[in-house]
C-alpha positions as a Markdown table, in Angstrom:
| # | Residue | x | y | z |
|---|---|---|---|---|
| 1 | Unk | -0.4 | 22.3 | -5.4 |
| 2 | Unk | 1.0 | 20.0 | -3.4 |
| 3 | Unk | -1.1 | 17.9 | -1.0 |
| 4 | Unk | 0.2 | 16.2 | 2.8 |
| 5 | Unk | -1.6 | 13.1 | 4.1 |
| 6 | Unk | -2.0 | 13.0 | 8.3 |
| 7 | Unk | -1.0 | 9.6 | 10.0 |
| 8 | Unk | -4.2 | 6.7 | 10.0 |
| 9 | Unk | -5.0 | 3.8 | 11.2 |
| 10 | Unk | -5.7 | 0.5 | 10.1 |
| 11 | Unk | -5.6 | -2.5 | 7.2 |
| 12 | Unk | -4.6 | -3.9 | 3.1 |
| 13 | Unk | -3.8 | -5.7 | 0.5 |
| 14 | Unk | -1.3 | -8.4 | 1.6 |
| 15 | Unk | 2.2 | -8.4 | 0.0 |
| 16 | Unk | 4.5 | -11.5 | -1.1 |
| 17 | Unk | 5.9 | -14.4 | 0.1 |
| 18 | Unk | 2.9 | -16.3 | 1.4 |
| 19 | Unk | 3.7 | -19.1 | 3.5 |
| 20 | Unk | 1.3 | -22.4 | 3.6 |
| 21 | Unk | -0.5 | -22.5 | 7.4 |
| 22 | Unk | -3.5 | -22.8 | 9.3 |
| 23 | Unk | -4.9 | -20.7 | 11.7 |
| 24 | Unk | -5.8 | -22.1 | 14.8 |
| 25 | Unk | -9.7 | -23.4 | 15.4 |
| 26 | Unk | -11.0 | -20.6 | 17.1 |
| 27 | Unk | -10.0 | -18.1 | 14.3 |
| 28 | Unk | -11.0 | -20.3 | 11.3 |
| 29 | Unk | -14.5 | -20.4 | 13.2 |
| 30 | Unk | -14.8 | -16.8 | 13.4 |
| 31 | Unk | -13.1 | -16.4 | 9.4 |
| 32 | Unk | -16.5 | -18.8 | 8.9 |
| 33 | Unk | -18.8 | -16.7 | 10.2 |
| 34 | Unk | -17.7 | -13.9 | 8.7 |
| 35 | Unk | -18.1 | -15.3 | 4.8 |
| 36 | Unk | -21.7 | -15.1 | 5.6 |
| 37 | Unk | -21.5 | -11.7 | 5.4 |
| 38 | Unk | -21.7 | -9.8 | 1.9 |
| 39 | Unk | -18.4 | -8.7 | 1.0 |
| 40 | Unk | -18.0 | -4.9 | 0.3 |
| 41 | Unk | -15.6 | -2.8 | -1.6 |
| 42 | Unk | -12.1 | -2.1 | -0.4 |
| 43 | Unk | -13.0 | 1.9 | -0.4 |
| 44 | Unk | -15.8 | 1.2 | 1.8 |
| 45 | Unk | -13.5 | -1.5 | 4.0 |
| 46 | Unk | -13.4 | 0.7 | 7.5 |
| 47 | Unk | -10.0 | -0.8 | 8.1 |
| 48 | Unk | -9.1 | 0.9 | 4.5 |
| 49 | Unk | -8.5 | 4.6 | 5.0 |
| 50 | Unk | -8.3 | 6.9 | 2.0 |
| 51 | Unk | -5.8 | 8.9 | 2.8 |
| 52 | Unk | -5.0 | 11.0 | -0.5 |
| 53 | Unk | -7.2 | 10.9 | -4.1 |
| 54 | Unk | -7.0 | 12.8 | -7.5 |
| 55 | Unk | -8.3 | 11.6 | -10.5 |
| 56 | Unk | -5.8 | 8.9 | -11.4 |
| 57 | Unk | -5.5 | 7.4 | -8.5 |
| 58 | Unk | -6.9 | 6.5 | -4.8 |
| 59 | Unk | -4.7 | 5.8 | -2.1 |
| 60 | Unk | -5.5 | 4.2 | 1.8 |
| 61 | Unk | -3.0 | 3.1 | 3.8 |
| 62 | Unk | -3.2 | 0.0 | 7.0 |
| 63 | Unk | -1.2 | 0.6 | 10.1 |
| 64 | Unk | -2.4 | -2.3 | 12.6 |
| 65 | Unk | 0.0 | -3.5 | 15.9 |
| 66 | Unk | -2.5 | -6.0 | 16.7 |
| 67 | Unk | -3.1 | -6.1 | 20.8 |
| 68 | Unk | -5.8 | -8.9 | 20.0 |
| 69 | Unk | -6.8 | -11.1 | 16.8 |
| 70 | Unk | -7.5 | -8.2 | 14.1 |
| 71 | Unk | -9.7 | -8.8 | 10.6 |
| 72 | Unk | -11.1 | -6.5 | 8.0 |
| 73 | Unk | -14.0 | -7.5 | 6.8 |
| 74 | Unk | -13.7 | -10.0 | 3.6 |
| 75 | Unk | -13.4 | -7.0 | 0.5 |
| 76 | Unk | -12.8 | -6.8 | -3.2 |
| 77 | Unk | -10.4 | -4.7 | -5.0 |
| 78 | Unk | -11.5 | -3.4 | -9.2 |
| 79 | Unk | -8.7 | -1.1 | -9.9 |
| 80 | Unk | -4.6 | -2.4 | -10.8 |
| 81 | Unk | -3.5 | -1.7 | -7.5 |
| 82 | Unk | 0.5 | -1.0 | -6.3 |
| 83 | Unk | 1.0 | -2.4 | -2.6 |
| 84 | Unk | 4.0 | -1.1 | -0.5 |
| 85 | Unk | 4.9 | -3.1 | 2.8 |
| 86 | Unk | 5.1 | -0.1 | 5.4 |
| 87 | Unk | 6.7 | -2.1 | 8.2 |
| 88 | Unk | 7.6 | -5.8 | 8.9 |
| 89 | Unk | 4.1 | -7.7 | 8.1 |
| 90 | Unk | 2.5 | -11.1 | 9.0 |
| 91 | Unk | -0.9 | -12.3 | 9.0 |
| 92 | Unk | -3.5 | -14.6 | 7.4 |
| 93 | Unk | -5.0 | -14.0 | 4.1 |
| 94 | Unk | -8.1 | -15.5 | 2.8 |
| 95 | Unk | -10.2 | -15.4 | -0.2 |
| 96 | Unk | -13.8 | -15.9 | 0.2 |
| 97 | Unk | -14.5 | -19.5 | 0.5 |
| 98 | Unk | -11.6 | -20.6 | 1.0 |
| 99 | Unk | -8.6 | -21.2 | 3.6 |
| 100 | Unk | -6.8 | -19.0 | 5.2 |
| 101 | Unk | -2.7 | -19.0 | 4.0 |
| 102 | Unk | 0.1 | -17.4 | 6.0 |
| 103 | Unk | 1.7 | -14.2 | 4.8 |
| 104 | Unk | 5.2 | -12.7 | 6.0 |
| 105 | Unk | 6.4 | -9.8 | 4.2 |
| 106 | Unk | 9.7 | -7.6 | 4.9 |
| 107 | Unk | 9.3 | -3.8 | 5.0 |
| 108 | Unk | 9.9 | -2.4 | 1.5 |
| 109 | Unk | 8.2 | -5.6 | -0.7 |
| 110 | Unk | 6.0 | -3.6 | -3.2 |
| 111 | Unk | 3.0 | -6.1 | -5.1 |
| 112 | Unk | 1.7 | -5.0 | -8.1 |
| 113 | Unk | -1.9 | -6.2 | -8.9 |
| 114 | Unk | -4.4 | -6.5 | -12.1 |
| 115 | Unk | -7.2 | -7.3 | -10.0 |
| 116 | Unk | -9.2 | -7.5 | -13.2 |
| 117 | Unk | -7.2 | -10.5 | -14.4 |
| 118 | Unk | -7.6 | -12.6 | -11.1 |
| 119 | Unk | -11.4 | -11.7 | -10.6 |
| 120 | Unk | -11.1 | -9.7 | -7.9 |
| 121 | Unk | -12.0 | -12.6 | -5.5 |
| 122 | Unk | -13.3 | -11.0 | -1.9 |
| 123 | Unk | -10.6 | -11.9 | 0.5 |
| 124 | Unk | -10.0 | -10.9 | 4.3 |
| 125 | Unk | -6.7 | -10.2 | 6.1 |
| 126 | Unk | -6.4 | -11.4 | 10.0 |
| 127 | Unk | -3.6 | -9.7 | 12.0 |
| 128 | Unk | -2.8 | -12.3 | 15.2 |
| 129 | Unk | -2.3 | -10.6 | 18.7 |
| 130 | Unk | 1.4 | -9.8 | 18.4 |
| 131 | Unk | 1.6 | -9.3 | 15.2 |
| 132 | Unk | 1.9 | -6.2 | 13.4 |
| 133 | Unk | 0.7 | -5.4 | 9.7 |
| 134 | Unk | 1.2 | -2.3 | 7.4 |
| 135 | Unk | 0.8 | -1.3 | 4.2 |
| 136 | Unk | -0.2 | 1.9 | 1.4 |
| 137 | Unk | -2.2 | 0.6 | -1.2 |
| 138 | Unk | -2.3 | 2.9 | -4.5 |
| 139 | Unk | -5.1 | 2.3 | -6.5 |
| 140 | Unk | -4.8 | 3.3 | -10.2 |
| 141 | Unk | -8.4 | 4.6 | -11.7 |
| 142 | Unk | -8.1 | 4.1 | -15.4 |
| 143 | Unk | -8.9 | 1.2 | -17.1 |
| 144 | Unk | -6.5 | -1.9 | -16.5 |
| 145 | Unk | -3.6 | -2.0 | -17.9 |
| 146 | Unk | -2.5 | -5.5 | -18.8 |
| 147 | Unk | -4.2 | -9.2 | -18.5 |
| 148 | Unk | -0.8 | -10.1 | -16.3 |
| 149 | Unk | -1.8 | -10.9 | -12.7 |
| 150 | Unk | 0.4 | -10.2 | -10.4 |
| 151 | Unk | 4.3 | -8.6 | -9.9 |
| 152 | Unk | 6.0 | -9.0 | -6.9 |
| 153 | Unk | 9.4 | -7.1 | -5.7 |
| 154 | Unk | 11.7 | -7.9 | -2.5 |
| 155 | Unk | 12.9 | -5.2 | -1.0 |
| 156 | Unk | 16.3 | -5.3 | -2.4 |
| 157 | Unk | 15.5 | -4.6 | -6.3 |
| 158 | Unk | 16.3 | -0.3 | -6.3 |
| 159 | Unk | 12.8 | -0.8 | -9.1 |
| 160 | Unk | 10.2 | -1.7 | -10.0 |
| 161 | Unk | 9.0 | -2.2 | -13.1 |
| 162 | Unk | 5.1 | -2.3 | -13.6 |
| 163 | Unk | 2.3 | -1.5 | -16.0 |
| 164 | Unk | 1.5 | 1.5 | -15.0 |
| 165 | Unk | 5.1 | 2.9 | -14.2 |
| 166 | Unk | 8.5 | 2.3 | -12.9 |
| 167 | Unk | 8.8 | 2.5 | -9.2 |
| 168 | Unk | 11.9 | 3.6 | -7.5 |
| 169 | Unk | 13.2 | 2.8 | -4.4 |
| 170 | Unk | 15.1 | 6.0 | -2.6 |
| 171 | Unk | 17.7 | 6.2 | 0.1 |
| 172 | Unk | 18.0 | 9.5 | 0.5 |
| 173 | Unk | 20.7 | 11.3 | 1.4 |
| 174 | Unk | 20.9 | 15.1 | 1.0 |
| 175 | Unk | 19.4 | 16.4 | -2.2 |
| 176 | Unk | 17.6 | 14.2 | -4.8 |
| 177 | Unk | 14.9 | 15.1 | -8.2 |
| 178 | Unk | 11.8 | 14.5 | -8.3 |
| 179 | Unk | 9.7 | 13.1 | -11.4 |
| 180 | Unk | 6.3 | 15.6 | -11.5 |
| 181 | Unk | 3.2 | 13.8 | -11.1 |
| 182 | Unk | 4.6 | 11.7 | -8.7 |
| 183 | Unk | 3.5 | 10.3 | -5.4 |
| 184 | Unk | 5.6 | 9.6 | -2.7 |
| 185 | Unk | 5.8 | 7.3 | 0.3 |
| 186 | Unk | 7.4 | 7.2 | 3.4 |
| 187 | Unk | 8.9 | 3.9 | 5.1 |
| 188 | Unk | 9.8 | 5.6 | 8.3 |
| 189 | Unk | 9.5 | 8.7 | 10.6 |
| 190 | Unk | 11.5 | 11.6 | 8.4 |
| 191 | Unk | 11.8 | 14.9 | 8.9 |
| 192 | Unk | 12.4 | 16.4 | 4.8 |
| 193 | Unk | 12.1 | 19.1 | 2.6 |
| 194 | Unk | 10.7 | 19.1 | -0.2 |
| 195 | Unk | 11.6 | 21.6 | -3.3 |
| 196 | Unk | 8.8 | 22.5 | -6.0 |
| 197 | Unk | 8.7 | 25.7 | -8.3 |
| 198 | Unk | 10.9 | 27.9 | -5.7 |
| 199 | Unk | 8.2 | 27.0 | -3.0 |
| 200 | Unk | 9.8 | 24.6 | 0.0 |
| 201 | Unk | 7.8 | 22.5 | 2.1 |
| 202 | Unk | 8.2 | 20.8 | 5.0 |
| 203 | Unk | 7.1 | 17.6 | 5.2 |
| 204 | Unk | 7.5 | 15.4 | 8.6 |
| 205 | Unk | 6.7 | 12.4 | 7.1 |
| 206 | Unk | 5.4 | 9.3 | 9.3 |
| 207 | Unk | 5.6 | 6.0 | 8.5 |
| 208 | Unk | 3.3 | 5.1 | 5.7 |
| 209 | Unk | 2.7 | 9.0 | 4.8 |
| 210 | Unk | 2.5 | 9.8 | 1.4 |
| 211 | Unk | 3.2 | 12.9 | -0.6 |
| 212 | Unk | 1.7 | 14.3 | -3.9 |
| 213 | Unk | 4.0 | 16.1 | -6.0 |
| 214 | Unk | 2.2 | 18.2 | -8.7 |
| 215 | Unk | 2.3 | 17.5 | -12.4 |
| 216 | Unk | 3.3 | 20.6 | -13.2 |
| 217 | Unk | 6.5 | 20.7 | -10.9 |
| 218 | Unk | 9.4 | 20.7 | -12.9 |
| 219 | Unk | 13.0 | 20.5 | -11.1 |
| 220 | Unk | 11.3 | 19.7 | -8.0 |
| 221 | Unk | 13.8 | 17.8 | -5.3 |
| 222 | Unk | 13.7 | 15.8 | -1.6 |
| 223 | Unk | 16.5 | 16.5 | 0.6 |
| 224 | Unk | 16.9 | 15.0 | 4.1 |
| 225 | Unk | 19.6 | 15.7 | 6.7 |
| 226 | Unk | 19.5 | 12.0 | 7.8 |
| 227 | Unk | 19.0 | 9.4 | 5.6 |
| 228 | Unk | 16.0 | 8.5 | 4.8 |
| 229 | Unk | 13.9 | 5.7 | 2.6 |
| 230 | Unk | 11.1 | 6.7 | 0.4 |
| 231 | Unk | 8.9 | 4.9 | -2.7 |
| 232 | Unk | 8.4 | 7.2 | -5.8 |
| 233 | Unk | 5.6 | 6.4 | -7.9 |
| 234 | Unk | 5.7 | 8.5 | -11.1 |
| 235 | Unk | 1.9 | 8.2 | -11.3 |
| 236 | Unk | 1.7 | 10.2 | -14.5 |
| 237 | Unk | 4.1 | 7.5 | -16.4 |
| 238 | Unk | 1.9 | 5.4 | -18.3 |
């Protein structure tokens, strides 16, 4: 069975290259009143939208182009999480209690995190007017995998090499296979086909829109008639 997520809304887990800043007074007033508030889960974030789940993992997915200052509300992560940068992404991020640090990340960075082995400090993302901040974050269910903290990859390296499995990077261009058990996500606004047990699909695939394919899809392919860049996540690779 194959499963097709519908375009969201709204905000994640920051990415790499974190830049030493501050905010301006106004917004580290606000950040302040805001740590007075009891931190909740990032599946119960209402910037955090699930957009696909199974029983391995949980997926949400951010999309903000921020008209005015934009924050989630501070949140905690449990689960070894994979982040993918879904567009050009800048903000603030800041843990609970402490100062908010500036963030740029390039479209295409992927961060892998153990959130067991950093604590899973509450943090909070801010998105200034102007700015523009998206992400998928892919939660992994089991237990965690490693006491390693954190992997980071630019969008240059064609994998990744985590924990949990070994992401791939895909220009596509025509036909390509498909690992089964795999999830798949879209950095742009493609229009593909995708092949699995004699059944094809089509997927119009937004940015940030991901794609299950089935464990039990063997020989399955992606084809494109203009190129087109995806993550693979073979989710079943342990």
């Amino acid at each position: 069975m194959i499963r097709l997520s519908a375009l969201v809304h709204p905000l994640t887990r920051n990415s790499a290259i974190l830049l030493g800043s501050a905010l301006s007074l106004a917004l580290v007033a606000t950040n302040s009143l805001a740590e007075d508030i009891d931190p909740v889960s990032v599946f119960d974030e209402p910037n955090h939208r699930i957009i696909f789940t199974n029983d391995r993992v949980s997926v949400y997915r951010v999309d903000i182009m921020a008209k005015e200052d934009t924050a989630t509300l501070f949140h905690y992560h449990e689960n070894d999480q994979l982040t993918v940068v879904t567009r050009d992404s800048s903000g603030y991020d800041q843990r609970q209690g402490g100062e908010p640090e500036r963030f740029d990340a390039p479209r295409g960075t992927m961060l892998f995190t153990v959130y067991s082995a950093v604590k899973a400090v509450p943090h909070q993302i801010t998105v200034p007017a102007g700015e523009q901040f998206g992400v998928v974050g892919v939660e992994f269910l089991a237990a965690p995998s490693s006491d390693m903290a954190r992997l980071v990859s630019p969008p240059g390296e064609p994998e990744f090499v985590t924990p949990r499995s070994t992401v791939q990077r895909l220009t596509l261009e025509g036909e390509a296979p498909l690992p089964a058990g795999a999830l798949l996500v879209s950095l742009g606004d493609y229009a593909l086909t995708v092949q699995e047990q004699d059944a094809p699909s089509d997927w119009k695939a937004a940015r940030g829109a991901v794609y299950w394919v089935d464990s039990n899809a063997t020989g399955a392919t992606i084809s494109a008639a203009e190129p087109a860049q995806l993550i693979v996540i073979p989710v079943g690779q342990k």
